[in-house]
C-alpha atoms as a printed R data frame, in Angstrom:
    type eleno elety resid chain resno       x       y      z
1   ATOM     1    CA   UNK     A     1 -39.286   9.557 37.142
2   ATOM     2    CA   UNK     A     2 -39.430   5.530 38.157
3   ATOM     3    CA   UNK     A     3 -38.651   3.800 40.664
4   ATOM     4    CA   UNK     A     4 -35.591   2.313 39.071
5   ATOM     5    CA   UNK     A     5 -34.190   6.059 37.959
6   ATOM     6    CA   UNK     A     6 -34.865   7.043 41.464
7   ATOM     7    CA   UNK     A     7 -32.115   4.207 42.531
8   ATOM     8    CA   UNK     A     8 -30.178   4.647 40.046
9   ATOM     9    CA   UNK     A     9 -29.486   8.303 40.577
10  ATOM    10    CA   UNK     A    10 -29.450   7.865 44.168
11  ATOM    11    CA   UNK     A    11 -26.895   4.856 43.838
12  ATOM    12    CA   UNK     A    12 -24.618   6.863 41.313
13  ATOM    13    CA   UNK     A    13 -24.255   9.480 43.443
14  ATOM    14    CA   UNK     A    14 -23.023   7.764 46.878
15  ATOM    15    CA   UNK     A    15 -20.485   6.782 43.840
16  ATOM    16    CA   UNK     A    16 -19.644  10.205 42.461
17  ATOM    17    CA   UNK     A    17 -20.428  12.979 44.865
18  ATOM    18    CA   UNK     A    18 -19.608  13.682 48.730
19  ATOM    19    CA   UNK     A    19 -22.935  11.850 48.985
20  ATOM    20    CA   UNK     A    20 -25.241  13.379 52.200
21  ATOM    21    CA   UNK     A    21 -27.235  10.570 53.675
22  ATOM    22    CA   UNK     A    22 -30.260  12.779 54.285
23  ATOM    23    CA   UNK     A    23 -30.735  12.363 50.080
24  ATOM    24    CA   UNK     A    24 -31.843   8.445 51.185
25  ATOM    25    CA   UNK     A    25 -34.263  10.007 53.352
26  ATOM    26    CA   UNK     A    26 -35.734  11.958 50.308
27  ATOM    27    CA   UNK     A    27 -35.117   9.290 48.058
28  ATOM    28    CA   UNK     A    28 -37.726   7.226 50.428
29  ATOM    29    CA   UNK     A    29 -40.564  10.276 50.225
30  ATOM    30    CA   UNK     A    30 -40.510  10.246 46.331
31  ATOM    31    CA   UNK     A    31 -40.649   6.104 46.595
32  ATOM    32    CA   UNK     A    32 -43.936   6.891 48.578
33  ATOM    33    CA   UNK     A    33 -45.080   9.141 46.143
34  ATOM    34    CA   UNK     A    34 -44.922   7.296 43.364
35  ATOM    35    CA   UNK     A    35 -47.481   4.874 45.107
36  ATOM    36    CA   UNK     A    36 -44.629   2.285 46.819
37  ATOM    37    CA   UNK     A    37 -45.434   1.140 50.315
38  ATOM    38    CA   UNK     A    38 -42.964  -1.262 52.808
39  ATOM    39    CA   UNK     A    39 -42.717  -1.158 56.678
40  ATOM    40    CA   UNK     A    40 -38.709  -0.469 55.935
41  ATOM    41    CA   UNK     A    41 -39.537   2.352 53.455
42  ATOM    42    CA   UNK     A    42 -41.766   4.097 56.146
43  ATOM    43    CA   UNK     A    43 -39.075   3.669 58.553
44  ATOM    44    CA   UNK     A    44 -36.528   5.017 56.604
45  ATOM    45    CA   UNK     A    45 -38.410   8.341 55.508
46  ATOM    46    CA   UNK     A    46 -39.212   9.326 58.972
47  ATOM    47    CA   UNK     A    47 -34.617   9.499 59.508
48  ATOM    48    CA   UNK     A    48 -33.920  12.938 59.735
49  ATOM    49    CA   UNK     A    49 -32.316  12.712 62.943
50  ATOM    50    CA   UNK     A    50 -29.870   9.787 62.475
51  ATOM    51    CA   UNK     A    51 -26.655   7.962 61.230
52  ATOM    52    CA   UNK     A    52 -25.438   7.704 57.756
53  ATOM    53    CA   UNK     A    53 -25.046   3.747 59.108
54  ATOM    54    CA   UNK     A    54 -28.627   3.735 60.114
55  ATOM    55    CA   UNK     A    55 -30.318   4.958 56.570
56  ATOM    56    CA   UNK     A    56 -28.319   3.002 54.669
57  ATOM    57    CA   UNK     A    57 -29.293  -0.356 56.396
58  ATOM    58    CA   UNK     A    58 -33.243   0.690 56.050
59  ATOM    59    CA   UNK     A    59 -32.090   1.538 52.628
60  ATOM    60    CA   UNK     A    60 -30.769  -1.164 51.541
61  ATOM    61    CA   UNK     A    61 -33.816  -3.114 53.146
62  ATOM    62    CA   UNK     A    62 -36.364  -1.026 51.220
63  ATOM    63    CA   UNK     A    63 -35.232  -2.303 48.241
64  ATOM    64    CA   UNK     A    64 -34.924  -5.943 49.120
65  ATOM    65    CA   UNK     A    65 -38.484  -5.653 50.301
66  ATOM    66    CA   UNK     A    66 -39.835  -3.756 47.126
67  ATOM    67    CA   UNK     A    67 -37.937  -6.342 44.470
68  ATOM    68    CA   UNK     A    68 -35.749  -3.473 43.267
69  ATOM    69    CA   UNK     A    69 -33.072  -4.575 41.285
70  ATOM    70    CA   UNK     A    70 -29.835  -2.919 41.148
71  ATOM    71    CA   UNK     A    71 -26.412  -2.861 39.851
72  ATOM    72    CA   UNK     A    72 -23.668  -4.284 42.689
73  ATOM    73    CA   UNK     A    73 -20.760  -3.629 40.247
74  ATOM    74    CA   UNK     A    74 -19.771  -0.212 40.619
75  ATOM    75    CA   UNK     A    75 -18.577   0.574 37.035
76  ATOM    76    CA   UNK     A    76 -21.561  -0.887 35.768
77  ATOM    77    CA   UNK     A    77 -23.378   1.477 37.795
78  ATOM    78    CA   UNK     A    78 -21.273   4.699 36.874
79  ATOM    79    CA   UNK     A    79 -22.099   3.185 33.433
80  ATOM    80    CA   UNK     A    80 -25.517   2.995 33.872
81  ATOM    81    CA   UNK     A    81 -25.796   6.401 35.091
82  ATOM    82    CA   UNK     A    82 -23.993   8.215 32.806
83  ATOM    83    CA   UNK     A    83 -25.852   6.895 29.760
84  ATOM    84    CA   UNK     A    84 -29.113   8.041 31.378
85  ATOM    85    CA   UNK     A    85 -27.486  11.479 31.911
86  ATOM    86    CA   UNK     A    86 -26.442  11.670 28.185
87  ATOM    87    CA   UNK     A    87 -30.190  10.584 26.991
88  ATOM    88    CA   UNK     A    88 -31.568  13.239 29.218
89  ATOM    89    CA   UNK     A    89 -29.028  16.028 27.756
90  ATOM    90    CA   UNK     A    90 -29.645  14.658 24.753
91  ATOM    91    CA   UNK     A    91 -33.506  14.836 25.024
92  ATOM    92    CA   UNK     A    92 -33.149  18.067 26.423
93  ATOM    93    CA   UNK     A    93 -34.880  16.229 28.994
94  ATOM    94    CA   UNK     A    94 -32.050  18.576 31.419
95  ATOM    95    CA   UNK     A    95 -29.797  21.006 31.440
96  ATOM    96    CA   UNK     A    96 -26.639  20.927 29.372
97  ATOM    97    CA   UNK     A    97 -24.386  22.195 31.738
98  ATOM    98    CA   UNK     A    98 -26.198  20.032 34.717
99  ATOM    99    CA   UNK     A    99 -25.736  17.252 32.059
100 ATOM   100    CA   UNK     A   100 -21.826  18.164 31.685
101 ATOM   101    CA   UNK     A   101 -21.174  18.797 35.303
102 ATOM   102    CA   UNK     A   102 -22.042  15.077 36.165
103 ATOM   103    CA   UNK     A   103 -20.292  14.212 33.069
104 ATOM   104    CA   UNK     A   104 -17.231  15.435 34.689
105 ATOM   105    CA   UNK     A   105 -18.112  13.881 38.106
106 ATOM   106    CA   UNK     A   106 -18.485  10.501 36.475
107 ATOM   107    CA   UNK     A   107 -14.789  10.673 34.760
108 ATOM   108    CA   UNK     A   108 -13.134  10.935 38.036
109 ATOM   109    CA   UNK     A   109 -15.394   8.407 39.867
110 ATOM   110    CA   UNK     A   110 -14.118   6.015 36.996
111 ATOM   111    CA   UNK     A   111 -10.775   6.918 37.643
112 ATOM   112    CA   UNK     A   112 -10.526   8.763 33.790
113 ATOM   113    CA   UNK     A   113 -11.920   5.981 31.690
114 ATOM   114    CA   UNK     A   114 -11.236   5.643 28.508
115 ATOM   115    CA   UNK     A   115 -15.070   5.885 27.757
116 ATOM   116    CA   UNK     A   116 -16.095   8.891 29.436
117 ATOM   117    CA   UNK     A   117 -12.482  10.998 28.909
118 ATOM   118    CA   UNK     A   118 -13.295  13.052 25.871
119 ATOM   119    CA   UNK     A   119 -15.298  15.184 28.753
120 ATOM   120    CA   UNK     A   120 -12.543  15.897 30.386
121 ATOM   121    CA   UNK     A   121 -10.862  16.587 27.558
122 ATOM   122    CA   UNK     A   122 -13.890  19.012 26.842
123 ATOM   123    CA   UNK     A   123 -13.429  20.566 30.254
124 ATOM   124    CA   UNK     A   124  -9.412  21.363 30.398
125 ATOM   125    CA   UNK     A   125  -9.798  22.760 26.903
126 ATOM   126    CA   UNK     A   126 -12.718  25.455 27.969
127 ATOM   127    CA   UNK     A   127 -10.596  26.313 31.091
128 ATOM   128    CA   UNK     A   128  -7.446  26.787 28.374
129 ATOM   129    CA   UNK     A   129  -9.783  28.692 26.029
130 ATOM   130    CA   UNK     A   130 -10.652  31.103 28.918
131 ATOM   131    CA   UNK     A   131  -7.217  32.033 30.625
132 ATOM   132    CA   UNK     A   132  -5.047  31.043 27.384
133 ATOM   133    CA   UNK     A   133  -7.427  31.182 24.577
134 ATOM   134    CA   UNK     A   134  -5.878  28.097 23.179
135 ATOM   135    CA   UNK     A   135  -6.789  23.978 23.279
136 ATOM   136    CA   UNK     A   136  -5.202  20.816 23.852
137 ATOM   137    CA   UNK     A   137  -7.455  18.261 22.616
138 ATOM   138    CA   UNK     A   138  -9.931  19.618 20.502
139 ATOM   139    CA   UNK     A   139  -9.337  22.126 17.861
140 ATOM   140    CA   UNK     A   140 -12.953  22.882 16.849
141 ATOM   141    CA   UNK     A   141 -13.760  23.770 20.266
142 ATOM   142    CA   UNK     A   142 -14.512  27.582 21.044
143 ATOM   143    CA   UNK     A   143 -16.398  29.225 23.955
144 ATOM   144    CA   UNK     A   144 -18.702  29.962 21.404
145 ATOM   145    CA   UNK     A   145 -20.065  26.556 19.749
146 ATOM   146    CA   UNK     A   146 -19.053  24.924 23.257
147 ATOM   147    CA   UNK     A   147 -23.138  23.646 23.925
148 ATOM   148    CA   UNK     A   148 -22.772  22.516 20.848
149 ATOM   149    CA   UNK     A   149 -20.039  20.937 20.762
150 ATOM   150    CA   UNK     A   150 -20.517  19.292 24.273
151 ATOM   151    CA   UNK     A   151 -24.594  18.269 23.134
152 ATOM   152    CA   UNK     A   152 -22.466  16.291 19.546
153 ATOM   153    CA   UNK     A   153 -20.264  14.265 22.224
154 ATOM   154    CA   UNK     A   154 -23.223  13.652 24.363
155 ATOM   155    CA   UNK     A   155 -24.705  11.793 21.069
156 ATOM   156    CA   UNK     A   156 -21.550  10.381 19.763
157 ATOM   157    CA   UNK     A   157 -21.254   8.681 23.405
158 ATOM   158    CA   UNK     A   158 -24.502   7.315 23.019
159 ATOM   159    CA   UNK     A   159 -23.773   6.073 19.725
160 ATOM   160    CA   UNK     A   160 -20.529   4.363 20.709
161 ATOM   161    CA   UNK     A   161 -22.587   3.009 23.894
162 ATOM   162    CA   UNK     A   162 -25.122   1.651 22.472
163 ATOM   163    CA   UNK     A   163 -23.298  -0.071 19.257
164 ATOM   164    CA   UNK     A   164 -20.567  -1.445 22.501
165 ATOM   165    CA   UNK     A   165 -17.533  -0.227 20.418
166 ATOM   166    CA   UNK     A   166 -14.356  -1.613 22.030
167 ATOM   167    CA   UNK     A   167 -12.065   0.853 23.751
168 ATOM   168    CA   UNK     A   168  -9.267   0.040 21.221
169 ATOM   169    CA   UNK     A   169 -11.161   1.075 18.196
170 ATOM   170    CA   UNK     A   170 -12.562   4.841 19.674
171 ATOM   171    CA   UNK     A   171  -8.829   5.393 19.847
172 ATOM   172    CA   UNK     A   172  -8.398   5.342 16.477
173 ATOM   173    CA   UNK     A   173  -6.999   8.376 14.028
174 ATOM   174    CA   UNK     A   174  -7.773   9.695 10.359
175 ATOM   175    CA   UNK     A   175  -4.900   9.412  8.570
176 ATOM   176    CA   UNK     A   176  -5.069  12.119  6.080
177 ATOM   177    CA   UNK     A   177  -2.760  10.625  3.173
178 ATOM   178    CA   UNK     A   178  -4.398   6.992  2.916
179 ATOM   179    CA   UNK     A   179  -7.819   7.639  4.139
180 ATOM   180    CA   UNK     A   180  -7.564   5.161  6.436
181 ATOM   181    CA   UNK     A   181  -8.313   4.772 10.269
182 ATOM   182    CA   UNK     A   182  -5.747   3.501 11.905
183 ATOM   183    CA   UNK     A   183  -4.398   3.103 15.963
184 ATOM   184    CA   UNK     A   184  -1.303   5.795 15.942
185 ATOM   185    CA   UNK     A   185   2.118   5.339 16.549
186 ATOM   186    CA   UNK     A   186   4.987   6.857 17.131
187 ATOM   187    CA   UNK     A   187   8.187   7.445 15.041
188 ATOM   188    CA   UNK     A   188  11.288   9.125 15.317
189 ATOM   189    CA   UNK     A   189  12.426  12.409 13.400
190 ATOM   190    CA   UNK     A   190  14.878  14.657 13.711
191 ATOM   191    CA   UNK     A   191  16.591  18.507 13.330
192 ATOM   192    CA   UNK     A   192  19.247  20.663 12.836
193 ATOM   193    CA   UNK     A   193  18.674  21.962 16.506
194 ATOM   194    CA   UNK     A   194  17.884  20.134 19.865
195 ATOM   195    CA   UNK     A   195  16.346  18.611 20.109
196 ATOM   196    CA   UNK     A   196  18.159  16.969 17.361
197 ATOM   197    CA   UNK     A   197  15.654  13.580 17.772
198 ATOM   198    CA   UNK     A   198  11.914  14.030 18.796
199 ATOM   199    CA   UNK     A   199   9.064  11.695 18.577
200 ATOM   200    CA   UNK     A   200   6.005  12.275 16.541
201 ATOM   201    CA   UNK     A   201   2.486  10.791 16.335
202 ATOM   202    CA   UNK     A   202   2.531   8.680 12.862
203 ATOM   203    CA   UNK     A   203  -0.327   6.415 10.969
204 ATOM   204    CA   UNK     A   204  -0.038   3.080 11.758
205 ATOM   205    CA   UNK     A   205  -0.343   1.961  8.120
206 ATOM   206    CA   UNK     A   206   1.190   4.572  5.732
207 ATOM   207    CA   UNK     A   207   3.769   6.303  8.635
208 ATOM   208    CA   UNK     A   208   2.133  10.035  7.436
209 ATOM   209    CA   UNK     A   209   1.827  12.784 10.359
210 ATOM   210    CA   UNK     A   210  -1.025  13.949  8.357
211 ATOM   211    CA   UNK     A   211  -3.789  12.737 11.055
212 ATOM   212    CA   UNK     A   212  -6.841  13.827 12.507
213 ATOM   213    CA   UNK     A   213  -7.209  12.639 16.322
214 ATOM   214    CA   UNK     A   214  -9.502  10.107 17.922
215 ATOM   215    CA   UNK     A   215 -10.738  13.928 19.366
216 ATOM   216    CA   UNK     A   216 -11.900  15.189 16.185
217 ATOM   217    CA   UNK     A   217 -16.085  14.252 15.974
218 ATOM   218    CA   UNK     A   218 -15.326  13.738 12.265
219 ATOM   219    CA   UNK     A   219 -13.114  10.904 13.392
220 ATOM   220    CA   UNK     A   220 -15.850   9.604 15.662
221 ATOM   221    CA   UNK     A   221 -18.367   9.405 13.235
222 ATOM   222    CA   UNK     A   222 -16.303   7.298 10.720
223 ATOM   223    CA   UNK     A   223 -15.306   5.018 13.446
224 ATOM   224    CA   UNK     A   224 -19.174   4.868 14.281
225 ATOM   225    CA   UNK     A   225 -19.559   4.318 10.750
226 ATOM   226    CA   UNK     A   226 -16.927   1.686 10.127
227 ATOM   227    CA   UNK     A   227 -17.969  -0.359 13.087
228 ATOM   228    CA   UNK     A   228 -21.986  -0.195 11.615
229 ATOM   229    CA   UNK     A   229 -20.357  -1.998  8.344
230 ATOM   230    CA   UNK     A   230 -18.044  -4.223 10.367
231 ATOM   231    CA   UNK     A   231 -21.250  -5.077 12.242
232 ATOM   232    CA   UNK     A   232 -23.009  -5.812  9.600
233 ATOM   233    CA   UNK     A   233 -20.690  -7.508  7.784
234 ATOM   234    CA   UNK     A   234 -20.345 -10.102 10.738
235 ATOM   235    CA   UNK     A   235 -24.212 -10.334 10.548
236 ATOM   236    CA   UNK     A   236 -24.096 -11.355  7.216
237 ATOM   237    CA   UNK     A   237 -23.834 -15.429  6.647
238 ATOM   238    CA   UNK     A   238 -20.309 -16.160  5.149
């Protein structure tokens, strides 16, 4: 591991975890190891005995003395970090579940971003699998294709990351009548019983309830699809 994936984990996880200082004490030893030297780096491995205050000022030193960049804008970091922990999943580089777990950290240090939600999603639908045997989100999810299931949105993510697809158009749906994606919305219908006027989920361009959710990893891929032509498209000189 670098230098820079050394901060980066260490810096994501004051972010996402009860974070113990002591781990800045560590994350000084590997520094070492790796063949980094600094009067503020020796003086921060040698804390065990001290404040949280105290290892992060040494910390924070060690890097300005050893050039190491880093992110100052938190979501940038959380961002940061959890595209590293998708590569690695992805690369079988870790664990899957490891991989997941900080998946799920990540979500609530973002405060349920758009970007990262679909693991939660993930996550409430194996709890409701296990105690109801039933989902919420995802309807091709089962306890058994979960890993891989959760190793597809791990790559999708990537995907969407790396192409920078805008929030608004990962929220799209199938629409099942006009084979179109479209952004949902909702219409009125009504019954013979109460309630006698409910709301329902409609496509934006035809009005059908036939839709496949932004959920569905069919629906991601033609989004990731349609934004690779749009892409291209805009590429192209007009």
């Amino acid at each position: 591991m670098t230098v820079q994936e050394l901060t980066l984990n260490i810096l994501a996880e004051r972010l996402i975890t009860v974070f113990d200082s002591k781990k800045l004490v560590s994350w000084a030893v590997e520094v070492m190891l790796l063949g980094y030297e600094s009067e503020k780096l020796y003086v921060l491995a040698g804390l065990d005995f001290t404040s949280t205050e105290e290892r992060e000022k040494y910390f924070f030193e060690s890097l300005e003395e050893l050039n190491i960049e880093v992110e100052k804008n938190e979501d940038k970091l959380i961002e940061q970090y959890a595209i590293t922990i998708a590569k690695k999943a992805v690369e079988n580089v870790i664990d899957l579940d490891y991989a997941f777990e900080k998946m799920r950290k990540v979500v609530s240090a973002s405060e349920y971003d758009q970007k990262y939600i679909s693991f939660f999603k993930i996550d409430e639908d194996l709890d409701s699998l296990r105690y109801n045997n039933s989902v919420l989100f995802n309807s091709e999810l089962t306890l058994e294709n979960a890993e891989e299931f959760i190793l597809e949105e791990f790559k999708i993510f990537l995907d969407m990351e790396n192409l920078k697809i805008p929030i608004e158009e990962r929220k799209k749906s199938y629409c099942e009548n006009c084979f179109k994606l479209n952004i949902p919305i909702t219409k009125s219908k009504y019954q013979f019983k109460k309630p006698f006027k409910y709301m329902v989920w409609s496509c934006g361009i035809c009005g059908s309830t036939k839709l496949k959710f932004d959920s569905n990893h069919e629906v991601k891929r033609l989004i990731i699809k349609e934004y690779k032509k749009h892409m291209l498209k805009m590429a192209l000189p007009q």
